[in-house]
Amino acid sequence: WPNCYGNNIHDTDFDHNTYIRNPCMEPFEMPSHINIQAHSAVLGLAFISGGGAWSTYKNDLLVALHGSWNRTEPTGYKLIHIKLDAAGNYLGTEDFVTGWLQKKDGSYEVLGRPVDLVFAPWGDLLISDDKTGVIYRMYSQANQPQ
């Protein structure tokens, strides 16, 4: 970046230089490790160290997608779970928390926009939302209210 983006795509609209070879091809550039749809607005990242209710997600990554504001078909407005092995190799992506974007009568309603993720010392996941001005608390199994 800024001449190359994604999986070594050369941005010729931005870069008007002439090259002997494509400047975005290996061995000089590396492809992206994980791809996330453009305009999803990745803001918060939290690696899961494991332990307690989170032990099945150890070494994985949670990502807050704040959401698009200028797309006909919105994207983001959710948390995703990026599965990684112990060496950090990418294994896949799945939705983790959704519901902040609702489709009603052919239009979209934004109920929230997640911003950041923090694991509290007691194990719960805290999620900030700048649309509603709240912090959500995702209880770890050991800390569920009675």
C-alpha positions as a Markdown table, in Angstrom:
| # | Residue | x | y | z |
|---|---|---|---|---|
| 1 | Trp | 0.0 | 0.0 | 0.0 |
| 2 | Pro | -0.6 | 2.5 | -1.4 |
| 3 | Asn | 0.6 | 1.1 | -4.8 |
| 4 | Cys | -0.6 | -2.4 | -3.9 |
| 5 | Tyr | -3.5 | -3.7 | -2.0 |
| 6 | Gly | -5.3 | -7.0 | -1.2 |
| 7 | Asn | -3.7 | -10.0 | -2.8 |
| 8 | Asn | -1.0 | -7.9 | -4.6 |
| 9 | Ile | -3.4 | -5.9 | -6.8 |
| 10 | His | -1.6 | -3.1 | -8.4 |
| 11 | Asp | -3.5 | 0.2 | -8.1 |
| 12 | Thr | -2.8 | 1.7 | -11.5 |
| 13 | Asp | -5.4 | 4.5 | -10.8 |
| 14 | Phe | -3.1 | 5.7 | -8.1 |
| 15 | Asp | 0.4 | 4.6 | -9.3 |
| 16 | His | 1.2 | 6.0 | -12.7 |
| 17 | Asn | 4.8 | 4.9 | -12.7 |
| 18 | Thr | 6.2 | 2.6 | -15.4 |
| 19 | Tyr | 7.9 | -0.6 | -14.2 |
| 20 | Ile | 9.9 | -3.4 | -15.9 |
| 21 | Arg | 7.9 | -5.9 | -13.8 |
| 22 | Asn | 4.7 | -5.6 | -11.7 |
| 23 | Pro | 5.8 | -4.0 | -8.4 |
| 24 | Cys | 3.1 | -5.9 | -6.5 |
| 25 | Met | 4.4 | -9.4 | -7.3 |
| 26 | Glu | 6.5 | -11.6 | -5.2 |
| 27 | Pro | 9.3 | -11.8 | -4.1 |
| 28 | Phe | 9.1 | -8.1 | -3.3 |
| 29 | Glu | 5.5 | -8.0 | -2.0 |
| 30 | Met | 3.6 | -10.4 | 0.1 |
| 31 | Pro | -0.1 | -11.2 | -0.3 |
| 32 | Ser | -2.5 | -10.4 | 2.4 |
| 33 | His | -2.7 | -13.0 | 5.2 |
| 34 | Ile | -6.5 | -12.5 | 5.8 |
| 35 | Asn | -9.0 | -10.8 | 3.5 |
| 36 | Ile | -11.9 | -8.8 | 4.8 |
| 37 | Gln | -14.4 | -7.1 | 2.5 |
| 38 | Ala | -13.7 | -3.5 | 1.7 |
| 39 | His | -15.6 | -0.8 | 3.6 |
| 40 | Ser | -16.2 | -3.2 | 6.6 |
| 41 | Ala | -14.1 | -0.7 | 8.6 |
| 42 | Val | -12.0 | -3.0 | 10.9 |
| 43 | Leu | -11.5 | -1.0 | 14.1 |
| 44 | Gly | -11.0 | -3.4 | 17.0 |
| 45 | Leu | -8.9 | -6.5 | 17.3 |
| 46 | Ala | -8.5 | -8.9 | 20.3 |
| 47 | Phe | -6.5 | -12.0 | 20.4 |
| 48 | Ile | -7.9 | -14.7 | 22.6 |
| 49 | Ser | -5.3 | -16.1 | 25.1 |
| 50 | Gly | -7.6 | -18.9 | 26.1 |
| 51 | Gly | -8.6 | -20.0 | 29.6 |
| 52 | Gly | -12.1 | -20.6 | 31.0 |
| 53 | Ala | -15.0 | -20.3 | 28.6 |
| 54 | Trp | -12.6 | -19.0 | 25.9 |
| 55 | Ser | -10.3 | -22.1 | 25.9 |
| 56 | Thr | -11.8 | -23.5 | 22.6 |
| 57 | Tyr | -10.8 | -20.2 | 20.9 |
| 58 | Lys | -7.2 | -20.0 | 22.1 |
| 59 | Asn | -4.9 | -18.1 | 19.8 |
| 60 | Asp | -7.9 | -17.0 | 17.6 |
| 61 | Leu | -8.7 | -13.4 | 16.8 |
| 62 | Leu | -12.0 | -11.4 | 17.3 |
| 63 | Val | -12.5 | -8.4 | 15.0 |
| 64 | Ala | -15.0 | -5.6 | 15.3 |
| 65 | Leu | -16.3 | -4.5 | 11.9 |
| 66 | His | -17.6 | -1.0 | 12.5 |
| 67 | Gly | -19.5 | -1.0 | 9.2 |
| 68 | Ser | -19.8 | 0.8 | 5.9 |
| 69 | Trp | -21.6 | 4.1 | 5.5 |
| 70 | Asn | -21.3 | 4.6 | 1.8 |
| 71 | Arg | -22.4 | 1.3 | 0.2 |
| 72 | Thr | -25.7 | 0.4 | -1.4 |
| 73 | Glu | -25.4 | -3.0 | 0.2 |
| 74 | Pro | -23.9 | -2.4 | 3.7 |
| 75 | Thr | -21.1 | -4.6 | 5.1 |
| 76 | Gly | -19.7 | -4.9 | 8.6 |
| 77 | Tyr | -21.7 | -4.1 | 11.7 |
| 78 | Lys | -20.6 | -7.3 | 13.5 |
| 79 | Leu | -17.9 | -9.1 | 15.2 |
| 80 | Ile | -16.1 | -11.9 | 13.3 |
| 81 | His | -14.1 | -14.8 | 14.6 |
| 82 | Ile | -10.9 | -15.5 | 12.7 |
| 83 | Lys | -9.6 | -19.0 | 13.4 |
| 84 | Leu | -5.9 | -19.5 | 13.6 |
| 85 | Asp | -3.7 | -22.5 | 14.4 |
| 86 | Ala | -1.0 | -22.3 | 17.1 |
| 87 | Ala | 1.5 | -21.1 | 14.4 |
| 88 | Gly | -0.8 | -18.2 | 13.3 |
| 89 | Asn | -1.9 | -19.8 | 10.0 |
| 90 | Tyr | -5.3 | -18.8 | 8.9 |
| 91 | Leu | -8.0 | -21.5 | 9.1 |
| 92 | Gly | -11.2 | -19.5 | 8.4 |
| 93 | Thr | -13.6 | -16.8 | 9.4 |
| 94 | Glu | -17.1 | -16.9 | 10.8 |
| 95 | Asp | -19.6 | -14.5 | 12.2 |
| 96 | Phe | -19.3 | -14.2 | 16.0 |
| 97 | Val | -21.8 | -11.5 | 17.1 |
| 98 | Thr | -24.4 | -10.1 | 14.6 |
| 99 | Gly | -27.6 | -8.1 | 14.8 |
| 100 | Trp | -26.5 | -4.5 | 14.6 |
| 101 | Leu | -27.6 | -4.3 | 11.0 |
| 102 | Gln | -31.3 | -5.2 | 10.3 |
| 103 | Lys | -33.0 | -5.3 | 6.9 |
| 104 | Lys | -36.6 | -4.0 | 7.0 |
| 105 | Asp | -38.9 | -3.5 | 4.1 |
| 106 | Gly | -36.1 | -3.4 | 1.6 |
| 107 | Ser | -34.0 | -0.9 | 3.5 |
| 108 | Tyr | -31.4 | -1.2 | 6.3 |
| 109 | Glu | -31.6 | -0.1 | 9.9 |
| 110 | Val | -28.3 | 0.3 | 11.8 |
| 111 | Leu | -28.8 | -0.6 | 15.5 |
| 112 | Gly | -25.2 | -0.4 | 16.5 |
| 113 | Arg | -21.6 | 0.0 | 15.3 |
| 114 | Pro | -19.0 | -2.0 | 17.2 |
| 115 | Val | -15.7 | -0.2 | 17.7 |
| 116 | Asp | -13.3 | -2.0 | 20.0 |
| 117 | Leu | -12.9 | -5.2 | 22.0 |
| 118 | Val | -11.2 | -5.7 | 25.3 |
| 119 | Phe | -11.0 | -8.8 | 27.5 |
| 120 | Ala | -11.5 | -7.8 | 31.2 |
| 121 | Pro | -9.2 | -9.3 | 33.8 |
| 122 | Trp | -12.0 | -11.5 | 35.0 |
| 123 | Gly | -12.5 | -13.0 | 31.5 |
| 124 | Asp | -15.5 | -11.2 | 30.1 |
| 125 | Leu | -15.4 | -9.6 | 26.7 |
| 126 | Leu | -16.3 | -5.9 | 26.6 |
| 127 | Ile | -17.5 | -4.4 | 23.3 |
| 128 | Ser | -17.9 | -0.7 | 22.7 |
| 129 | Asp | -20.5 | 0.7 | 20.4 |
| 130 | Asp | -20.3 | 4.3 | 19.3 |
| 131 | Lys | -23.8 | 4.4 | 17.6 |
| 132 | Thr | -25.6 | 3.8 | 20.9 |
| 133 | Gly | -22.9 | 5.0 | 23.3 |
| 134 | Val | -22.9 | 1.7 | 25.3 |
| 135 | Ile | -20.4 | -1.0 | 26.2 |
| 136 | Tyr | -21.7 | -4.6 | 25.9 |
| 137 | Arg | -20.5 | -7.2 | 28.3 |
| 138 | Met | -20.2 | -10.8 | 27.0 |
| 139 | Tyr | -20.0 | -13.0 | 30.1 |
| 140 | Ser | -17.5 | -15.7 | 30.2 |
| 141 | Gln | -19.0 | -19.0 | 31.4 |
| 142 | Ala | -17.6 | -18.6 | 34.9 |
| 143 | Asn | -19.0 | -15.1 | 35.3 |
| 144 | Gln | -22.6 | -15.5 | 34.2 |
| 145 | Pro | -25.0 | -13.6 | 36.5 |
| 146 | Gln | -27.2 | -15.7 | 38.8 |
